[in-house]
């Protein structure tokens, strides 16, 4: 794995902070929330950013699905505070049952 540049390290820190805040909110407000994690390609940032919010069961995933747009707006707002603008916030957050290891 190649070493990240200073700019990439700042991007990663900003995204990590926003995702951590989103995860803390989800653990409190969203039944069945387990964790959040993200993936991105630095060459295509922020377009390549994908945040996943893991839920424990299919029923909780289905119950949470109508709230997805509100959570996408939260993520967009948290990133905007860090100076990261998402052109289409709907592409950057999904609810899932999979863990990062899956």
PDB file of N, CA and C in Angstrom:
ATOM      1  N   UNK A   1       0.846  -1.175   0.000  1.00  0.00           N
ATOM      2  CA  UNK A   1       0.000   0.000   0.000  1.00  0.00           C
ATOM      3  C   UNK A   1       0.893   1.240   0.000  1.00  0.00           C
ATOM      4  N   UNK A   2       0.603   2.149  -0.927  1.00  0.00           N
ATOM      5  CA  UNK A   2       1.456   3.325  -0.998  1.00  0.00           C
ATOM      6  C   UNK A   2       1.075   4.331   0.085  1.00  0.00           C
ATOM      7  N   UNK A   3       2.051   5.135   0.448  1.00  0.00           N
ATOM      8  CA  UNK A   3       1.862   6.127   1.498  1.00  0.00           C
ATOM      9  C   UNK A   3       0.960   7.252   0.999  1.00  0.00           C
ATOM     10  N   UNK A   4       0.071   7.714   1.875  1.00  0.00           N
ATOM     11  CA  UNK A   4      -0.850   8.783   1.511  1.00  0.00           C
ATOM     12  C   UNK A   4      -0.138  10.130   1.558  1.00  0.00           C
ATOM     13  N   UNK A   5      -0.506  11.016   0.633  1.00  0.00           N
ATOM     14  CA  UNK A   5       0.038  12.364   0.651  1.00  0.00           C
ATOM     15  C   UNK A   5      -0.593  13.151   1.796  1.00  0.00           C
ATOM     16  N   UNK A   6      -0.067  14.310   2.067  1.00  0.00           N
ATOM     17  CA  UNK A   6      -0.601  15.154   3.138  1.00  0.00           C
ATOM     18  C   UNK A   6      -2.062  15.518   2.855  1.00  0.00           C
ATOM     19  N   UNK A   7      -2.353  15.844   1.602  1.00  0.00           N
ATOM     20  CA  UNK A   7      -3.728  16.184   1.216  1.00  0.00           C
ATOM     21  C   UNK A   7      -4.650  14.985   1.428  1.00  0.00           C
ATOM     22  N   UNK A   8      -4.211  13.806   1.022  1.00  0.00           N
ATOM     23  CA  UNK A   8      -5.016  12.601   1.196  1.00  0.00           C
ATOM     24  C   UNK A   8      -5.230  12.283   2.666  1.00  0.00           C
ATOM     25  N   UNK A   9      -4.233  12.514   3.485  1.00  0.00           N
ATOM     26  CA  UNK A   9      -4.373  12.299   4.925  1.00  0.00           C
ATOM     27  C   UNK A   9      -5.402  13.250   5.513  1.00  0.00           C
ATOM     28  N   UNK A  10      -5.410  14.493   5.055  1.00  0.00           N
ATOM     29  CA  UNK A  10      -6.405  15.467   5.533  1.00  0.00           C
ATOM     30  C   UNK A  10      -7.809  15.071   5.095  1.00  0.00           C
ATOM     31  N   UNK A  11      -7.919  14.609   3.842  1.00  0.00           N
ATOM     32  CA  UNK A  11      -9.217  14.146   3.341  1.00  0.00           C
ATOM     33  C   UNK A  11      -9.720  12.973   4.173  1.00  0.00           C
ATOM     34  N   UNK A  12      -8.835  12.020   4.428  1.00  0.00           N
ATOM     35  CA  UNK A  12      -9.209  10.848   5.195  1.00  0.00           C
ATOM     36  C   UNK A  12      -9.626  11.232   6.609  1.00  0.00           C
ATOM     37  N   UNK A  13      -8.905  12.138   7.234  1.00  0.00           N
ATOM     38  CA  UNK A  13      -9.236  12.570   8.595  1.00  0.00           C
ATOM     39  C   UNK A  13     -10.590  13.271   8.626  1.00  0.00           C
ATOM     40  N   UNK A  14     -10.865  14.105   7.639  1.00  0.00           N
ATOM     41  CA  UNK A  14     -12.144  14.818   7.586  1.00  0.00           C
ATOM     42  C   UNK A  14     -13.301  13.847   7.397  1.00  0.00           C
ATOM     43  N   UNK A  15     -13.141  12.888   6.489  1.00  0.00           N
ATOM     44  CA  UNK A  15     -14.197  11.898   6.248  1.00  0.00           C
ATOM     45  C   UNK A  15     -14.383  11.014   7.477  1.00  0.00           C
ATOM     46  N   UNK A  16     -13.290  10.595   8.084  1.00  0.00           N
ATOM     47  CA  UNK A  16     -13.371   9.752   9.279  1.00  0.00           C
ATOM     48  C   UNK A  16     -14.118  10.463  10.404  1.00  0.00           C
ATOM     49  N   UNK A  17     -13.840  11.743  10.599  1.00  0.00           N
ATOM     50  CA  UNK A  17     -14.523  12.507  11.642  1.00  0.00           C
ATOM     51  C   UNK A  17     -16.025  12.604  11.360  1.00  0.00           C
ATOM     52  N   UNK A  18     -16.390  12.903  10.120  1.00  0.00           N
ATOM     53  CA  UNK A  18     -17.804  13.010   9.758  1.00  0.00           C
ATOM     54  C   UNK A  18     -18.518  11.669   9.906  1.00  0.00           C
ATOM     55  N   UNK A  19     -17.876  10.594   9.462  1.00  0.00           N
ATOM     56  CA  UNK A  19     -18.488   9.258   9.554  1.00  0.00           C
ATOM     57  C   UNK A  19     -18.615   8.824  11.011  1.00  0.00           C
ATOM     58  N   UNK A  20     -17.650   9.167  11.836  1.00  0.00           N
ATOM     59  CA  UNK A  20     -17.714   8.841  13.263  1.00  0.00           C
ATOM     60  C   UNK A  20     -18.887   9.555  13.924  1.00  0.00           C
ATOM     61  N   UNK A  21     -19.080  10.821  13.589  1.00  0.00           N
ATOM     62  CA  UNK A  21     -20.219  11.574  14.145  1.00  0.00           C
ATOM     63  C   UNK A  21     -21.543  10.980  13.677  1.00  0.00           C
ATOM     64  N   UNK A  22     -21.605  10.606  12.399  1.00  0.00           N
ATOM     65  CA  UNK A  22     -22.816   9.991  11.868  1.00  0.00           C
ATOM     66  C   UNK A  22     -23.093   8.666  12.580  1.00  0.00           C
ATOM     67  N   UNK A  23     -22.048   7.885  12.805  1.00  0.00           N
ATOM     68  CA  UNK A  23     -22.187   6.607  13.497  1.00  0.00           C
ATOM     69  C   UNK A  23     -22.717   6.807  14.916  1.00  0.00           C
ATOM     70  N   UNK A  24     -22.197   7.804  15.623  1.00  0.00           N
ATOM     71  CA  UNK A  24     -22.662   8.077  16.986  1.00  0.00           C
ATOM     72  C   UNK A  24     -24.139   8.441  16.994  1.00  0.00           C
ATOM     73  N   UNK A  25     -24.569   9.244  16.019  1.00  0.00           N
ATOM     74  CA  UNK A  25     -25.983   9.607  15.922  1.00  0.00           C
ATOM     75  C   UNK A  25     -26.833   8.371  15.616  1.00  0.00           C
ATOM     76  N   UNK A  26     -26.350   7.535  14.711  1.00  0.00           N
ATOM     77  CA  UNK A  26     -27.101   6.341  14.309  1.00  0.00           C
ATOM     78  C   UNK A  26     -27.254   5.363  15.469  1.00  0.00           C
ATOM     79  N   UNK A  27     -26.202   5.190  16.248  1.00  0.00           N
ATOM     80  CA  UNK A  27     -26.276   4.267  17.382  1.00  0.00           C
ATOM     81  C   UNK A  27     -27.340   4.697  18.381  1.00  0.00           C
ATOM     82  N   UNK A  28     -27.561   5.997  18.495  1.00  0.00           N
ATOM     83  CA  UNK A  28     -28.558   6.525  19.429  1.00  0.00           C
ATOM     84  C   UNK A  28     -29.960   6.499  18.823  1.00  0.00           C
ATOM     85  N   UNK A  29     -30.080   6.883  17.559  1.00  0.00           N
ATOM     86  CA  UNK A  29     -31.390   7.142  16.964  1.00  0.00           C
ATOM     87  C   UNK A  29     -31.940   6.036  16.069  1.00  0.00           C
ATOM     88  N   UNK A  30     -31.094   5.163  15.575  1.00  0.00           N
ATOM     89  CA  UNK A  30     -31.533   4.168  14.605  1.00  0.00           C
ATOM     90  C   UNK A  30     -31.492   2.777  15.223  1.00  0.00           C
ATOM     91  N   UNK A  31     -32.656   2.153  15.439  1.00  0.00           N
ATOM     92  CA  UNK A  31     -32.668   0.820  16.033  1.00  0.00           C
ATOM     93  C   UNK A  31     -31.908  -0.187  15.160  1.00  0.00           C
ATOM     94  N   UNK A  32     -31.035  -0.945  15.790  1.00  0.00           N
ATOM     95  CA  UNK A  32     -30.293  -1.971  15.086  1.00  0.00           C
ATOM     96  C   UNK A  32     -29.000  -1.508  14.449  1.00  0.00           C
ATOM     97  N   UNK A  33     -28.665  -0.232  14.589  1.00  0.00           N
ATOM     98  CA  UNK A  33     -27.417   0.270  14.010  1.00  0.00           C
ATOM     99  C   UNK A  33     -26.231  -0.360  14.728  1.00  0.00           C
ATOM    100  N   UNK A  34     -25.236  -0.797  13.962  1.00  0.00           N
ATOM    101  CA  UNK A  34     -24.062  -1.449  14.517  1.00  0.00           C
ATOM    102  C   UNK A  34     -22.830  -0.569  14.354  1.00  0.00           C
ATOM    103  N   UNK A  35     -22.576  -0.153  13.117  1.00  0.00           N
ATOM    104  CA  UNK A  35     -21.376   0.638  12.840  1.00  0.00           C
ATOM    105  C   UNK A  35     -21.475   1.283  11.465  1.00  0.00           C
ATOM    106  N   UNK A  36     -20.589   2.246  11.225  1.00  0.00           N
ATOM    107  CA  UNK A  36     -20.429   2.864   9.912  1.00  0.00           C
ATOM    108  C   UNK A  36     -18.994   2.671   9.463  1.00  0.00           C
ATOM    109  N   UNK A  37     -18.804   2.552   8.168  1.00  0.00           N
ATOM    110  CA  UNK A  37     -17.462   2.558   7.612  1.00  0.00           C
ATOM    111  C   UNK A  37     -17.541   3.113   6.205  1.00  0.00           C
ATOM    112  N   UNK A  38     -16.385   3.467   5.671  1.00  0.00           N
ATOM    113  CA  UNK A  38     -16.381   4.083   4.353  1.00  0.00           C
ATOM    114  C   UNK A  38     -15.255   3.536   3.496  1.00  0.00           C
ATOM    115  N   UNK A  39     -15.420   3.738   2.202  1.00  0.00           N
ATOM    116  CA  UNK A  39     -14.367   3.428   1.241  1.00  0.00           C
ATOM    117  C   UNK A  39     -14.315   4.596   0.265  1.00  0.00           C
ATOM    118  N   UNK A  40     -13.109   4.835  -0.267  1.00  0.00           N
ATOM    119  CA  UNK A  40     -12.961   5.885  -1.264  1.00  0.00           C
ATOM    120  C   UNK A  40     -11.693   5.673  -2.057  1.00  0.00           C
ATOM    121  N   UNK A  41     -11.686   6.230  -3.231  1.00  0.00           N
ATOM    122  CA  UNK A  41     -10.497   6.245  -4.075  1.00  0.00           C
ATOM    123  C   UNK A  41     -10.038   7.694  -4.114  1.00  0.00           C
ATOM    124  N   UNK A  42      -8.835   7.950  -3.647  1.00  0.00           N
ATOM    125  CA  UNK A  42      -8.366   9.324  -3.517  1.00  0.00           C
ATOM    126  C   UNK A  42      -8.302  10.051  -4.847  1.00  0.00           C
ATOM    127  N   UNK A  43      -8.039   9.322  -5.940  1.00  0.00           N
ATOM    128  CA  UNK A  43      -7.947   9.950  -7.251  1.00  0.00           C
ATOM    129  C   UNK A  43      -9.302  10.469  -7.719  1.00  0.00           C
ATOM    130  N   UNK A  44     -10.382   9.904  -7.200  1.00  0.00           N
ATOM    131  CA  UNK A  44     -11.737  10.290  -7.609  1.00  0.00           C
ATOM    132  C   UNK A  44     -12.545  10.831  -6.431  1.00  0.00           C
ATOM    133  N   UNK A  45     -11.891  11.431  -5.482  1.00  0.00           N
ATOM    134  CA  UNK A  45     -12.570  11.956  -4.294  1.00  0.00           C
ATOM    135  C   UNK A  45     -13.167  13.309  -4.631  1.00  0.00           C
ATOM    136  N   UNK A  46     -14.370  13.637  -4.198  1.00  0.00           N
ATOM    137  CA  UNK A  46     -15.293  12.951  -3.303  1.00  0.00           C
ATOM    138  C   UNK A  46     -16.310  12.058  -4.009  1.00  0.00           C
ATOM    139  N   UNK A  47     -16.265  11.992  -5.337  1.00  0.00           N
ATOM    140  CA  UNK A  47     -17.235  11.194  -6.084  1.00  0.00           C
ATOM    141  C   UNK A  47     -17.204   9.732  -5.657  1.00  0.00           C
ATOM    142  N   UNK A  48     -16.029   9.210  -5.345  1.00  0.00           N
ATOM    143  CA  UNK A  48     -15.875   7.787  -5.032  1.00  0.00           C
ATOM    144  C   UNK A  48     -16.235   7.422  -3.596  1.00  0.00           C
ATOM    145  N   UNK A  49     -16.534   8.396  -2.762  1.00  0.00           N
ATOM    146  CA  UNK A  49     -16.841   8.127  -1.354  1.00  0.00           C
ATOM    147  C   UNK A  49     -18.127   7.314  -1.225  1.00  0.00           C
ATOM    148  N   UNK A  50     -18.053   6.215  -0.474  1.00  0.00           N
ATOM    149  CA  UNK A  50     -19.237   5.419  -0.166  1.00  0.00           C
ATOM    150  C   UNK A  50     -19.195   5.061   1.309  1.00  0.00           C
ATOM    151  N   UNK A  51     -20.208   5.537   2.035  1.00  0.00           N
ATOM    152  CA  UNK A  51     -20.338   5.246   3.465  1.00  0.00           C
ATOM    153  C   UNK A  51     -21.423   4.205   3.614  1.00  0.00           C
ATOM    154  N   UNK A  52     -21.135   3.193   4.442  1.00  0.00           N
ATOM    155  CA  UNK A  52     -22.106   2.131   4.706  1.00  0.00           C
ATOM    156  C   UNK A  52     -22.470   2.161   6.187  1.00  0.00           C
ATOM    157  N   UNK A  53     -23.761   2.093   6.454  1.00  0.00           N
ATOM    158  CA  UNK A  53     -24.248   2.042   7.827  1.00  0.00           C
ATOM    159  C   UNK A  53     -24.827   0.642   8.026  1.00  0.00           C
ATOM    160  N   UNK A  54     -24.187  -0.125   8.883  1.00  0.00           N
ATOM    161  CA  UNK A  54     -24.577  -1.525   9.084  1.00  0.00           C
ATOM    162  C   UNK A  54     -25.683  -1.634  10.120  1.00  0.00           C
ATOM    163  N   UNK A  55     -26.696  -2.433   9.778  1.00  0.00           N
ATOM    164  CA  UNK A  55     -27.790  -2.756  10.690  1.00  0.00           C
ATOM    165  C   UNK A  55     -27.747  -4.254  10.969  1.00  0.00           C
ATOM    166  N   UNK A  56     -28.384  -4.675  12.068  1.00  0.00           N
ATOM    167  CA  UNK A  56     -28.260  -6.059  12.495  1.00  0.00           C
ATOM    168  C   UNK A  56     -29.189  -7.033  11.778  1.00  0.00           C
ATOM    169  N   UNK A  57     -30.417  -6.623  11.463  1.00  0.00           N
ATOM    170  CA  UNK A  57     -31.391  -7.568  10.906  1.00  0.00           C
ATOM    171  C   UNK A  57     -32.114  -6.986   9.701  1.00  0.00           C
ATOM    172  N   UNK A  58     -32.632  -7.856   8.866  1.00  0.00           N
ATOM    173  CA  UNK A  58     -33.358  -7.453   7.662  1.00  0.00           C
ATOM    174  C   UNK A  58     -34.569  -6.590   8.010  1.00  0.00           C
ATOM    175  N   UNK A  59     -35.280  -6.928   9.070  1.00  0.00           N
ATOM    176  CA  UNK A  59     -36.469  -6.162   9.465  1.00  0.00           C
ATOM    177  C   UNK A  59     -36.080  -4.725   9.835  1.00  0.00           C
ATOM    178  N   UNK A  60     -34.955  -4.572  10.527  1.00  0.00           N
ATOM    179  CA  UNK A  60     -34.505  -3.225  10.893  1.00  0.00           C
ATOM    180  C   UNK A  60     -34.037  -2.454   9.659  1.00  0.00           C
ATOM    181  N   UNK A  61     -33.431  -3.164   8.722  1.00  0.00           N
ATOM    182  CA  UNK A  61     -33.006  -2.538   7.469  1.00  0.00           C
ATOM    183  C   UNK A  61     -34.219  -2.016   6.706  1.00  0.00           C
ATOM    184  N   UNK A  62     -35.251  -2.830   6.617  1.00  0.00           N
ATOM    185  CA  UNK A  62     -36.470  -2.422   5.918  1.00  0.00           C
ATOM    186  C   UNK A  62     -37.169  -1.271   6.630  1.00  0.00           C
ATOM    187  N   UNK A  63     -37.154  -1.284   7.961  1.00  0.00           N
ATOM    188  CA  UNK A  63     -37.769  -0.200   8.731  1.00  0.00           C
ATOM    189  C   UNK A  63     -36.992   1.109   8.583  1.00  0.00           C
ATOM    190  N   UNK A  64     -35.689   1.013   8.437  1.00  0.00           N
ATOM    191  CA  UNK A  64     -34.843   2.200   8.329  1.00  0.00           C
ATOM    192  C   UNK A  64     -34.822   2.791   6.927  1.00  0.00           C
ATOM    193  N   UNK A  65     -35.146   2.012   5.925  1.00  0.00           N
ATOM    194  CA  UNK A  65     -35.034   2.446   4.530  1.00  0.00           C
ATOM    195  C   UNK A  65     -35.762   3.767   4.237  1.00  0.00           C
ATOM    196  N   UNK A  66     -36.974   4.000   4.781  1.00  0.00           N
ATOM    197  CA  UNK A  66     -37.642   5.284   4.513  1.00  0.00           C
ATOM    198  C   UNK A  66     -36.880   6.492   5.083  1.00  0.00           C
ATOM    199  N   UNK A  67     -36.007   6.268   6.049  1.00  0.00           N
ATOM    200  CA  UNK A  67     -35.236   7.355   6.653  1.00  0.00           C
ATOM    201  C   UNK A  67     -33.900   7.593   5.940  1.00  0.00           C
ATOM    202  N   UNK A  68     -33.611   6.824   4.904  1.00  0.00           N
ATOM    203  CA  UNK A  68     -32.303   6.890   4.247  1.00  0.00           C
ATOM    204  C   UNK A  68     -31.983   8.297   3.744  1.00  0.00           C
ATOM    205  N   UNK A  69     -32.922   8.961   3.115  1.00  0.00           N
ATOM    206  CA  UNK A  69     -32.662  10.295   2.580  1.00  0.00           C
ATOM    207  C   UNK A  69     -32.276  11.277   3.695  1.00  0.00           C
ATOM    208  N   UNK A  70     -32.938  11.186   4.836  1.00  0.00           N
ATOM    209  CA  UNK A  70     -32.600  12.067   5.964  1.00  0.00           C
ATOM    210  C   UNK A  70     -31.176  11.804   6.452  1.00  0.00           C
ATOM    211  N   UNK A  71     -30.770  10.544   6.482  1.00  0.00           N
ATOM    212  CA  UNK A  71     -29.406  10.203   6.904  1.00  0.00           C
ATOM    213  C   UNK A  71     -28.384  10.631   5.859  1.00  0.00           C
ATOM    214  N   UNK A  72     -28.761  10.560   4.595  1.00  0.00           N
ATOM    215  CA  UNK A  72     -27.870  11.039   3.538  1.00  0.00           C
ATOM    216  C   UNK A  72     -27.660  12.546   3.664  1.00  0.00           C
ATOM    217  N   UNK A  73     -28.726  13.258   4.007  1.00  0.00           N
ATOM    218  CA  UNK A  73     -28.613  14.708   4.227  1.00  0.00           C
ATOM    219  C   UNK A  73     -27.705  15.000   5.421  1.00  0.00           C
ATOM    220  N   UNK A  74     -27.809  14.222   6.467  1.00  0.00           N
ATOM    221  CA  UNK A  74     -26.941  14.413   7.637  1.00  0.00           C
ATOM    222  C   UNK A  74     -25.479  14.236   7.265  1.00  0.00           C
ATOM    223  N   UNK A  75     -25.201  13.165   6.512  1.00  0.00           N
ATOM    224  CA  UNK A  75     -23.828  12.931   6.085  1.00  0.00           C
ATOM    225  C   UNK A  75     -23.331  14.095   5.234  1.00  0.00           C
ATOM    226  N   UNK A  76     -24.152  14.539   4.301  1.00  0.00           N
ATOM    227  CA  UNK A  76     -23.773  15.654   3.440  1.00  0.00           C
ATOM    228  C   UNK A  76     -23.483  16.903   4.271  1.00  0.00           C
ATOM    229  N   UNK A  77     -24.311  17.165   5.278  1.00  0.00           N
ATOM    230  CA  UNK A  77     -24.099  18.320   6.153  1.00  0.00           C
ATOM    231  C   UNK A  77     -22.825  18.212   6.964  1.00  0.00           C
ATOM    232  N   UNK A  78     -22.557  17.033   7.500  1.00  0.00           N
ATOM    233  CA  UNK A  78     -21.334  16.825   8.277  1.00  0.00           C
ATOM    234  C   UNK A  78     -20.092  17.007   7.404  1.00  0.00           C
ATOM    235  N   UNK A  79     -20.144  16.519   6.182  1.00  0.00           N
ATOM    236  CA  UNK A  79     -19.010  16.677   5.275  1.00  0.00           C
ATOM    237  C   UNK A  79     -18.863  18.123   4.810  1.00  0.00           C
ATOM    238  N   UNK A  80     -19.984  18.803   4.622  1.00  0.00           N
ATOM    239  CA  UNK A  80     -19.942  20.203   4.207  1.00  0.00           C
ATOM    240  C   UNK A  80     -19.236  21.060   5.261  1.00  0.00           C
ATOM    241  N   UNK A  81     -19.468  20.746   6.526  1.00  0.00           N
ATOM    242  CA  UNK A  81     -18.780  21.459   7.610  1.00  0.00           C
ATOM    243  C   UNK A  81     -17.272  21.264   7.540  1.00  0.00           C
ATOM    244  N   UNK A  82     -16.847  20.168   6.928  1.00  0.00           N
ATOM    245  CA  UNK A  82     -15.418  19.869   6.761  1.00  0.00           C
ATOM    246  C   UNK A  82     -14.881  20.399   5.433  1.00  0.00           C
ATOM    247  N   UNK A  83     -15.751  21.061   4.657  1.00  0.00           N
ATOM    248  CA  UNK A  83     -15.321  21.607   3.374  1.00  0.00           C
ATOM    249  C   UNK A  83     -15.407  20.640   2.216  1.00  0.00           C
ATOM    250  N   UNK A  84     -16.139  19.539   2.388  1.00  0.00           N
ATOM    251  CA  UNK A  84     -16.294  18.532   1.337  1.00  0.00           C
ATOM    252  C   UNK A  84     -17.722  18.617   0.806  1.00  0.00           C
ATOM    253  N   UNK A  85     -17.853  18.913  -0.479  1.00  0.00           N
ATOM    254  CA  UNK A  85     -19.162  19.070  -1.098  1.00  0.00           C
ATOM    255  C   UNK A  85     -19.493  17.821  -1.904  1.00  0.00           C
ATOM    256  N   UNK A  86     -20.642  17.233  -1.599  1.00  0.00           N
ATOM    257  CA  UNK A  86     -21.132  16.077  -2.357  1.00  0.00           C
ATOM    258  C   UNK A  86     -22.168  16.573  -3.356  1.00  0.00           C
ATOM    259  N   UNK A  87     -21.934  16.326  -4.641  1.00  0.00           N
ATOM    260  CA  UNK A  87     -22.863  16.805  -5.670  1.00  0.00           C
ATOM    261  C   UNK A  87     -24.193  16.059  -5.620  1.00  0.00           C
ATOM    262  N   UNK A  88     -24.146  14.763  -5.415  1.00  0.00           N
ATOM    263  CA  UNK A  88     -25.367  13.961  -5.313  1.00  0.00           C
ATOM    264  C   UNK A  88     -25.271  13.119  -4.053  1.00  0.00           C
ATOM    265  N   UNK A  89     -25.835  13.621  -2.969  1.00  0.00           N
ATOM    266  CA  UNK A  89     -25.673  12.966  -1.663  1.00  0.00           C
ATOM    267  C   UNK A  89     -26.265  11.561  -1.633  1.00  0.00           C
ATOM    268  N   UNK A  90     -27.201  11.257  -2.537  1.00  0.00           N
ATOM    269  CA  UNK A  90     -27.852   9.947  -2.516  1.00  0.00           C
ATOM    270  C   UNK A  90     -26.930   8.811  -2.923  1.00  0.00           C
ATOM    271  N   UNK A  91     -25.811   9.127  -3.533  1.00  0.00           N
ATOM    272  CA  UNK A  91     -24.887   8.084  -3.986  1.00  0.00           C
ATOM    273  C   UNK A  91     -23.850   7.709  -2.940  1.00  0.00           C
ATOM    274  N   UNK A  92     -23.829   8.403  -1.804  1.00  0.00           N
ATOM    275  CA  UNK A  92     -22.699   8.266  -0.894  1.00  0.00           C
ATOM    276  C   UNK A  92     -22.999   7.574   0.435  1.00  0.00           C
ATOM    277  N   UNK A  93     -24.253   7.210   0.688  1.00  0.00           N
ATOM    278  CA  UNK A  93     -24.601   6.509   1.924  1.00  0.00           C
ATOM    279  C   UNK A  93     -25.619   5.428   1.614  1.00  0.00           C
ATOM    280  N   UNK A  94     -25.342   4.227   2.123  1.00  0.00           N
ATOM    281  CA  UNK A  94     -26.285   3.115   1.980  1.00  0.00           C
ATOM    282  C   UNK A  94     -26.417   2.399   3.319  1.00  0.00           C
ATOM    283  N   UNK A  95     -27.584   1.815   3.534  1.00  0.00           N
ATOM    284  CA  UNK A  95     -27.795   0.935   4.675  1.00  0.00           C
ATOM    285  C   UNK A  95     -27.479  -0.484   4.216  1.00  0.00           C
ATOM    286  N   UNK A  96     -26.879  -1.278   5.082  1.00  0.00           N
ATOM    287  CA  UNK A  96     -26.504  -2.633   4.695  1.00  0.00           C
ATOM    288  C   UNK A  96     -26.555  -3.573   5.899  1.00  0.00           C
ATOM    289  N   UNK A  97     -26.593  -4.863   5.617  1.00  0.00           N
ATOM    290  CA  UNK A  97     -26.472  -5.881   6.656  1.00  0.00           C
ATOM    291  C   UNK A  97     -25.047  -6.429   6.709  1.00  0.00           C
ATOM    292  N   UNK A  98     -24.245  -6.123   5.696  1.00  0.00           N
ATOM    293  CA  UNK A  98     -22.885  -6.632   5.621  1.00  0.00           C
ATOM    294  C   UNK A  98     -21.947  -5.878   6.545  1.00  0.00           C
ATOM    295  N   UNK A  99     -20.939  -6.584   7.018  1.00  0.00           N
ATOM    296  CA  UNK A  99     -19.891  -5.959   7.832  1.00  0.00           C
ATOM    297  C   UNK A  99     -18.712  -5.627   6.923  1.00  0.00           C
ATOM    298  N   UNK A 100     -17.748  -4.857   7.408  1.00  0.00           N
ATOM    299  CA  UNK A 100     -16.584  -4.533   6.566  1.00  0.00           C
ATOM    300  C   UNK A 100     -15.811  -5.781   6.133  1.00  0.00           C
ATOM    301  N   UNK A 101     -15.933  -6.861   6.874  1.00  0.00           N
ATOM    302  CA  UNK A 101     -15.207  -8.090   6.561  1.00  0.00           C
ATOM    303  C   UNK A 101     -15.879  -8.943   5.493  1.00  0.00           C
ATOM    304  N   UNK A 102     -17.150  -8.653   5.202  1.00  0.00           N
ATOM    305  CA  UNK A 102     -17.907  -9.448   4.219  1.00  0.00           C
ATOM    306  C   UNK A 102     -17.511  -9.111   2.800  1.00  0.00           C
TER     307      UNK A 102
END
